Coordinates of C-alpha atoms in Angstrom, one line a residue:
M18 CA -11.3 -13.6 -15.7
K19 CA -7.5 -13.1 -16.2
L20 CA -6.1 -9.7 -16.8
N21 CA -3.5 -9.8 -19.6
K22 CA 0.0 -9.4 -18.0
K23 CA 1.2 -7.0 -20.7
K24 CA -1.8 -4.6 -20.0
L25 CA -1.1 -4.7 -16.4
T26 CA 2.5 -3.9 -16.9
S27 CA 1.7 -1.1 -19.3
L28 CA -0.7 0.4 -16.8
I29 CA 1.8 0.4 -14.1
A30 CA 4.4 2.1 -16.2
A31 CA 1.9 4.5 -17.3
I32 CA 1.2 5.4 -13.7
F33 CA 4.7 6.1 -12.8
V34 CA 5.4 8.1 -16.1
C35 CA 2.4 10.3 -15.4
T36 CA 3.3 10.8 -11.8
S37 CA 6.9 11.5 -12.5
A38 CA 6.0 15.0 -13.7
L39 CA 4.3 15.9 -10.4
S40 CA 6.2 18.4 -8.2
A41 CA 7.2 17.9 -4.7
F42 CA 6.2 14.3 -4.6
E43 CA 7.2 11.9 -1.8
W44 CA 7.9 8.1 -2.3
G45 CA 9.0 5.2 -0.2
G46 CA 8.2 1.5 0.5
V47 CA 7.9 -1.4 2.9
E48 CA 9.3 -4.8 3.0
K49 CA 7.2 -7.3 5.0
T50 CA 8.1 -11.0 5.7
T51 CA 5.8 -13.5 7.5
S52 CA 6.9 -16.9 8.7
E53 CA 4.2 -19.1 9.9
I54 CA 4.4 -22.6 11.7
L55 CA 1.0 -24.5 11.4
F56 CA 0.0 -27.5 13.4
P57 CA -3.6 -28.3 12.3
Q58 CA -5.5 -31.0 14.4
F59 CA -2.3 -31.0 16.7
N60 CA -1.0 -33.8 14.4
N61 CA -0.1 -32.3 10.9
F62 CA 2.9 -29.9 10.6
G63 CA 2.8 -27.2 8.0
F64 CA 5.0 -24.0 7.2
S65 CA 4.2 -20.9 5.5
Q66 CA 6.4 -18.2 4.3
T67 CA 5.3 -14.7 2.7
A68 CA 7.3 -11.9 1.3
S69 CA 5.6 -8.6 0.3
S70 CA 6.9 -5.4 -1.1
F71 CA 5.1 -2.2 -1.4
L72 CA 6.2 0.9 -3.2
W73 CA 4.0 4.1 -2.5
L74 CA 3.9 7.8 -4.0
N75 CA 2.3 10.8 -2.7
S76 CA 2.1 14.1 -4.6
P77 CA 0.1 17.5 -4.5
I78 CA -1.3 18.5 -7.8
G79 CA -0.8 22.1 -8.5
N80 CA -0.7 24.6 -5.6
S81 CA -0.2 22.7 -2.1
E82 CA -2.8 25.1 -0.8
N83 CA -5.4 23.5 -3.0
N84 CA -5.1 20.3 -0.7
L85 CA -5.4 18.2 -4.1
Y86 CA -3.2 14.9 -3.9
F87 CA -2.6 12.1 -5.9
S88 CA -1.6 8.8 -3.9
S89 CA -0.7 5.3 -5.1
E90 CA 0.8 2.1 -4.0
L91 CA 1.9 -1.1 -5.9
M92 CA 2.4 -4.4 -4.2
Y93 CA 4.0 -7.8 -5.0
K94 CA 3.4 -10.7 -2.7
F95 CA 5.1 -14.2 -2.8
S96 CA 3.8 -16.9 -0.8
L97 CA 5.0 -20.5 -0.1
Y98 CA 3.1 -23.3 1.7
A99 CA 4.4 -26.7 2.5
S100 CA 2.9 -29.5 4.6
G101 CA 4.0 -33.2 4.0
D102 CA 3.7 -33.9 0.1
D103 CA 1.4 -30.7 -0.2
K104 CA 3.3 -27.8 -1.6
S105 CA 2.0 -24.6 -3.2
V106 CA 3.4 -21.2 -4.5
S107 CA 1.7 -18.1 -5.5
N108 CA 2.5 -14.9 -6.8
I109 CA 0.3 -11.7 -6.6
L110 CA 0.8 -8.2 -8.4
D111 CA -1.7 -5.6 -7.5
I112 CA -2.3 -1.9 -7.3
D113 CA -4.0 -1.5 -4.0
L114 CA -4.0 2.3 -3.9
L115 CA -4.6 4.8 -6.8
K116 CA -6.5 7.8 -5.5
L117 CA -7.1 11.5 -6.0
S118 CA -8.2 13.3 -3.0
K119 CA -9.1 16.8 -1.8
E120 CA -10.2 18.4 1.4
T121 CA -11.6 21.8 1.8
E122 CA -11.9 23.7 4.8
F123 CA -14.4 26.7 5.3
E124 CA -16.1 28.7 7.9
N125 CA -13.5 27.5 10.4
T126 CA -15.3 24.2 11.7
N127 CA -16.8 22.8 8.3
T128 CA -14.8 20.4 6.2
L129 CA -15.5 18.7 2.9
S130 CA -13.6 15.9 1.7
F131 CA -13.6 14.1 -1.6
A132 CA -11.6 10.9 -3.0
A133 CA -11.8 9.0 -6.2
G134 CA -10.0 6.0 -7.5
R135 CA -8.9 2.7 -5.7
F136 CA -8.6 2.9 -1.9
S137 CA -9.8 1.2 1.1
V138 CA -13.2 1.6 2.8
A139 CA -15.1 0.1 5.6
D140 CA -18.5 -0.1 6.9
S141 CA -19.1 1.2 10.7
T142 CA -19.0 -2.4 12.0
S143 CA -15.8 -3.4 9.8
V144 CA -17.7 -6.7 9.5
I145 CA -19.7 -6.2 6.5
F146 CA -17.5 -4.6 4.0
N147 CA -13.8 -3.8 4.9
Q148 CA -11.5 -3.8 1.9
V149 CA -10.2 -2.0 -1.1
F150 CA -12.7 -1.0 -4.0
D151 CA -12.9 1.2 -7.1
G152 CA -15.0 4.3 -6.5
A153 CA -15.6 7.6 -4.9
L154 CA -16.3 9.0 -1.4
L155 CA -17.7 12.2 -0.3
K156 CA -17.8 13.6 3.3
Y157 CA -19.0 16.7 4.8
Q158 CA -18.3 17.4 8.7
N159 CA -19.1 20.1 11.0
N160 CA -19.5 20.5 14.8
M161 CA -22.8 18.9 15.0
F162 CA -22.7 15.9 12.6
I163 CA -20.8 14.1 9.8
V164 CA -22.5 12.9 6.5
S165 CA -20.6 10.7 4.1
G166 CA -21.1 8.2 1.4
F167 CA -19.3 6.1 -1.1
A168 CA -20.2 4.3 -4.2
G169 CA -18.0 1.9 -6.4
Y170 CA -17.4 -1.3 -8.0
T171 CA -15.5 -4.4 -7.1
G172 CA -15.1 -6.3 -10.5
L173 CA -11.8 -4.8 -11.4
L174 CA -10.1 -5.9 -8.0
N175 CA -7.6 -8.7 -7.8
S176 CA -9.2 -11.7 -6.3
Q177 CA -5.9 -13.1 -5.2
N178 CA -5.5 -10.1 -2.9
I179 CA -9.0 -10.0 -1.4
S180 CA -11.8 -12.7 -0.3
M181 CA -15.3 -12.0 -0.8
L182 CA -18.4 -13.9 -0.1
G183 CA -21.3 -15.2 -2.1
G184 CA -24.8 -15.3 -1.1
D185 CA -24.4 -18.9 0.6
G186 CA -21.3 -17.4 2.7
S187 CA -18.6 -19.2 0.8
I188 CA -15.5 -17.4 -0.4
F189 CA -15.5 -16.9 -4.2
A190 CA -12.8 -19.1 -5.7
S191 CA -10.0 -17.3 -7.7
E192 CA -8.2 -18.3 -10.8
K193 CA -4.6 -19.2 -10.5
A194 CA -3.1 -16.0 -12.1
V195 CA -1.1 -13.2 -10.9
Y196 CA -4.1 -10.8 -11.6
S197 CA -7.6 -12.5 -11.5
L198 CA -10.7 -10.2 -11.6
A199 CA -13.0 -10.5 -8.4
N200 CA -16.7 -10.8 -8.3
P201 CA -18.4 -7.8 -9.4
Y202 CA -20.5 -5.9 -6.8
V203 CA -21.8 -2.4 -7.2
V204 CA -21.5 -0.8 -3.8
I205 CA -23.5 2.0 -2.4
D206 CA -23.2 3.4 1.0
G207 CA -24.6 6.4 3.0
N208 CA -23.6 7.2 6.6
L209 CA -24.9 9.9 9.3
T210 CA -23.0 10.4 12.4
F211 CA -23.5 12.6 15.5
P212 CA -20.0 12.7 17.1
S213 CA -20.9 14.6 20.2
L214 CA -24.4 14.4 21.6
W215 CA -25.1 14.3 25.4
G216 CA -22.1 13.2 27.5
N217 CA -19.9 12.9 24.5
Q218 CA -22.0 10.0 23.2
T219 CA -21.6 9.1 19.5
M220 CA -24.7 8.0 17.6
G221 CA -24.7 6.9 14.0
L222 CA -26.8 5.4 11.3
Q223 CA -25.6 3.6 8.1
A224 CA -27.2 1.9 5.2
N225 CA -25.4 0.0 2.4
G226 CA -26.2 -2.0 -0.6
F227 CA -24.2 -4.5 -2.6
V228 CA -25.7 -5.3 -6.1
D229 CA -24.2 -8.5 -7.3
L230 CA -23.7 -8.6 -10.9
G231 CA -22.0 -12.0 -11.0
K232 CA -23.5 -15.2 -11.5
D233 CA -25.0 -15.6 -8.0
K234 CA -27.2 -12.5 -8.2
A235 CA -27.1 -12.5 -4.5
S236 CA -27.5 -8.8 -3.6
R237 CA -27.4 -7.9 0.0
Y238 CA -28.5 -4.8 1.7
Y239 CA -27.9 -3.7 5.2
A240 CA -28.8 -1.0 7.8
T241 CA -26.7 -0.3 11.0
F242 CA -27.2 1.7 14.3
L243 CA -24.4 2.3 16.4
M244 CA -23.7 4.1 19.7
S245 CA -20.4 4.7 21.5
G246 CA -18.8 6.8 24.2
P247 CA -17.7 7.0 27.8
I248 CA -19.4 5.6 30.8
T249 CA -16.9 6.9 33.2
N250 CA -13.5 8.7 32.7
S251 CA -11.9 5.2 32.4
L252 CA -14.7 3.0 31.0
F253 CA -16.0 3.2 27.3
Y254 CA -18.5 1.3 25.4
N255 CA -19.2 0.4 21.7
A256 CA -22.5 -1.0 20.5
T257 CA -23.6 -1.8 17.1
T258 CA -26.6 -3.8 15.6
T259 CA -27.1 -4.5 11.9
F260 CA -30.2 -5.9 10.1
G261 CA -29.6 -7.1 6.5
S262 CA -31.5 -8.9 3.7
K263 CA -30.4 -11.1 0.7
N264 CA -32.5 -10.0 -2.3
F265 CA -35.0 -8.7 0.2
N266 CA -36.2 -12.2 0.7
N267 CA -34.9 -12.8 4.3
L268 CA -33.8 -11.1 7.5
M269 CA -30.4 -11.5 9.1
N270 CA -28.6 -9.6 12.2
Y271 CA -25.1 -9.0 13.3
S272 CA -24.8 -7.3 16.8
N273 CA -21.7 -6.4 18.9
L274 CA -21.3 -4.9 22.3
S275 CA -17.7 -4.1 23.6
L276 CA -16.3 -2.5 26.8
Y277 CA -12.9 -0.9 27.2
Y278 CA -11.3 -0.1 30.6
Y279 CA -8.3 2.1 31.0
P280 CA -7.1 1.9 34.7
L281 CA -3.7 2.9 33.6
D282 CA -2.0 4.8 30.6
M283 CA 0.1 1.7 29.7
F284 CA -2.7 -1.0 30.4
F285 CA -6.2 -1.7 29.3
L286 CA -8.8 -4.3 29.2
S287 CA -11.3 -5.0 26.6
S288 CA -14.3 -7.5 26.7
G289 CA -17.3 -8.0 24.6
I290 CA -19.9 -10.3 22.8
E291 CA -20.6 -10.7 19.1
Y292 CA -23.8 -12.3 17.7
A293 CA -24.2 -13.4 14.0
S294 CA -27.5 -14.8 13.3
G295 CA -28.1 -18.3 12.2
K296 CA -31.6 -19.9 11.6
N297 CA -32.7 -18.3 14.8
G298 CA -36.5 -17.6 15.0
G299 CA -37.3 -15.6 11.9
L300 CA -33.7 -14.9 11.1
S301 CA -31.4 -16.2 8.3
P302 CA -27.8 -16.9 8.7
F303 CA -25.7 -13.7 8.5
V304 CA -23.6 -13.2 5.4
G305 CA -21.4 -10.2 4.9
I306 CA -19.4 -9.2 1.8
T307 CA -15.9 -9.2 2.9
S308 CA -14.6 -12.6 4.5
R309 CA -13.9 -12.4 8.0
T310 CA -13.3 -15.5 10.1
I311 CA -14.2 -15.5 13.8
V312 CA -11.6 -17.9 15.2
S313 CA -8.6 -19.6 13.9
S314 CA -9.7 -23.1 13.9
V315 CA -9.0 -25.6 10.9
S316 CA -12.4 -24.9 9.4
A317 CA -12.1 -21.2 9.9
P318 CA -15.7 -20.3 10.1
E319 CA -17.1 -16.9 8.8
T320 CA -19.1 -14.6 11.0
T321 CA -22.4 -16.3 11.1
S322 CA -24.6 -18.7 13.1
A323 CA -22.5 -17.9 16.3
I324 CA -22.2 -16.1 19.7
L325 CA -18.7 -14.9 20.6
P326 CA -17.7 -13.8 24.1
N327 CA -14.2 -12.3 24.3
L328 CA -11.7 -11.0 26.7
S329 CA -8.4 -9.2 26.1
V330 CA -5.7 -7.8 28.3
N331 CA -3.5 -5.2 26.6
I332 CA -0.2 -3.5 27.5
V333 CA 1.3 -0.5 25.7
L334 CA 4.9 0.3 26.9
N335 CA 6.9 2.8 24.9
Q336 CA 7.7 0.9 21.7
L337 CA 6.1 -2.4 22.9
F338 CA 2.6 -3.6 22.6
A339 CA 1.5 -6.9 24.0
S340 CA -1.9 -8.6 24.4
L341 CA -3.4 -11.8 25.7
S342 CA -6.9 -12.7 24.5
G343 CA -9.3 -15.5 24.7
K344 CA -12.8 -16.2 22.7
I345 CA -15.4 -19.0 23.2
L346 CA -17.3 -20.0 20.1
V347 CA -20.8 -20.8 20.7
A348 CA -22.5 -22.2 17.6
M349 CA -26.1 -21.3 17.0
P350 CA -27.0 -22.7 13.5
D351 CA -30.7 -23.1 14.6
S352 CA -32.6 -22.7 17.8
S353 CA -30.1 -24.7 19.8
A354 CA -26.7 -23.6 21.1
K355 CA -23.5 -25.4 21.7
V356 CA -20.0 -24.5 22.7
N357 CA -17.7 -25.7 19.9
G358 CA -14.3 -24.4 21.1
V359 CA -12.1 -22.2 22.9
E360 CA -9.4 -20.0 21.4
S361 CA -6.3 -18.4 23.2
D362 CA -4.1 -15.8 21.5
M363 CA -0.9 -14.0 22.7
S364 CA 0.6 -11.1 20.5
I365 CA 3.7 -9.0 20.8
S366 CA 5.0 -6.4 18.5
Y367 CA 8.0 -4.1 19.1
N368 CA 9.1 -1.0 17.1
I369 CA 13.0 -1.5 17.3
F370 CA 13.5 1.6 15.4
S371 CA 10.8 4.1 13.7
D372 CA 11.1 2.2 10.4
F373 CA 11.7 -1.4 11.6
Q374 CA 9.1 -3.5 13.4
I375 CA 9.0 -7.1 14.5
G376 CA 6.1 -9.2 15.9
L377 CA 5.1 -12.5 17.3
D378 CA 1.8 -14.1 17.3
V379 CA 0.8 -17.4 18.8
T380 CA -2.8 -18.9 18.6
A381 CA -4.5 -22.0 19.7
Y382 CA -7.9 -23.2 19.2
F383 CA -9.2 -26.1 21.2
D384 CA -12.1 -28.0 19.7
V385 CA -14.3 -29.2 22.7
T386 CA -16.7 -31.1 20.6
S387 CA -16.4 -35.1 20.5
A388 CA -15.1 -34.8 16.8
K389 CA -11.8 -32.9 18.0
T390 CA -11.2 -32.3 14.3
D391 CA -11.1 -28.4 14.4
N392 CA -8.0 -28.2 16.8
N393 CA -5.3 -25.9 15.6
F394 CA -2.2 -24.2 16.4
T395 CA -0.3 -21.5 14.6
A396 CA 2.9 -19.3 15.5
T397 CA 3.5 -16.5 13.3
F398 CA 6.7 -14.2 13.2
K399 CA 6.5 -11.0 11.3
A400 CA 9.0 -8.3 10.5
A401 CA 8.5 -5.0 8.4
V402 CA 11.0 -2.4 7.4
S403 CA 10.1 0.9 5.7
F404 CA 12.4 3.3 3.6

């Protein structure tokens, strides 16, 4: 479904007219550019160029002591892709933040937070749902526990700017328009976290549902248990497991265990293993809501039917961050398991000034199957300047 460009322009203008009357507002922007060299199957050269502009505004409403704020962000993104005779250009215009928020502190240690509008949310795994939506969030926090929930709708989002999955695990196709409406899900989420149990351990429970109002009618429901905390002064862990169902007709699972070791202030190691169910025993292939690819191969598989061991070496030195990581993709579509490929990634980012950052990311995926059709190489240069 396309949104009329005149209506979108009028909405954007109205937002700034209304907010111009707000007192003590702050505003700024970010300009980002991304240049990417692609070498799929190690024999086809491609090039991608993206330029993005963001304009944000933040303002208190009424007395600043009320802690009531209005925030908004507009974005425009231009993308160009070329590979041989294949060329494409896209333009995306979006409102990715339009939020009214308030935080109230009482009895010293108790905090009640509220937000409504369009903003980003994520489940505790950041694998099921991790994106912008239109809705409301309420959170209460004290020294013993945190209880929160959010509810909303995805049908007014720009499908050009997000990627969501249908019940079969494929990405919904979007119309070729500057603003094209996304698949409508009604989102409901509840979360209970105990942030400091014995030995500074954290334990949490989360339940969420996504009612599909689109053509697929593939609603999904999930329940997650998580634990995290220190093992020693320099070794930490994070463990989650999620069970889900599509229309309550099947059972699927996503589990993750990560370890983080900090021998020095400037250096740390991370390792872990992810599991996303396939047709394993009584389980069905895991399908989330927000698209998330697990390796940078040509086919770019979603988080499903796989085991993914990973290891990362990371350095933080003043304004420099560098990492070297590796993954092994073990496909498990059924009761069998097979190593499909190995991925290596090198990433460097540097803050030249407080408002100017550059970065380089080089990724290579090696298909170890007999087909060798999933080999891929990408080199990406990024730059961002804020004002």
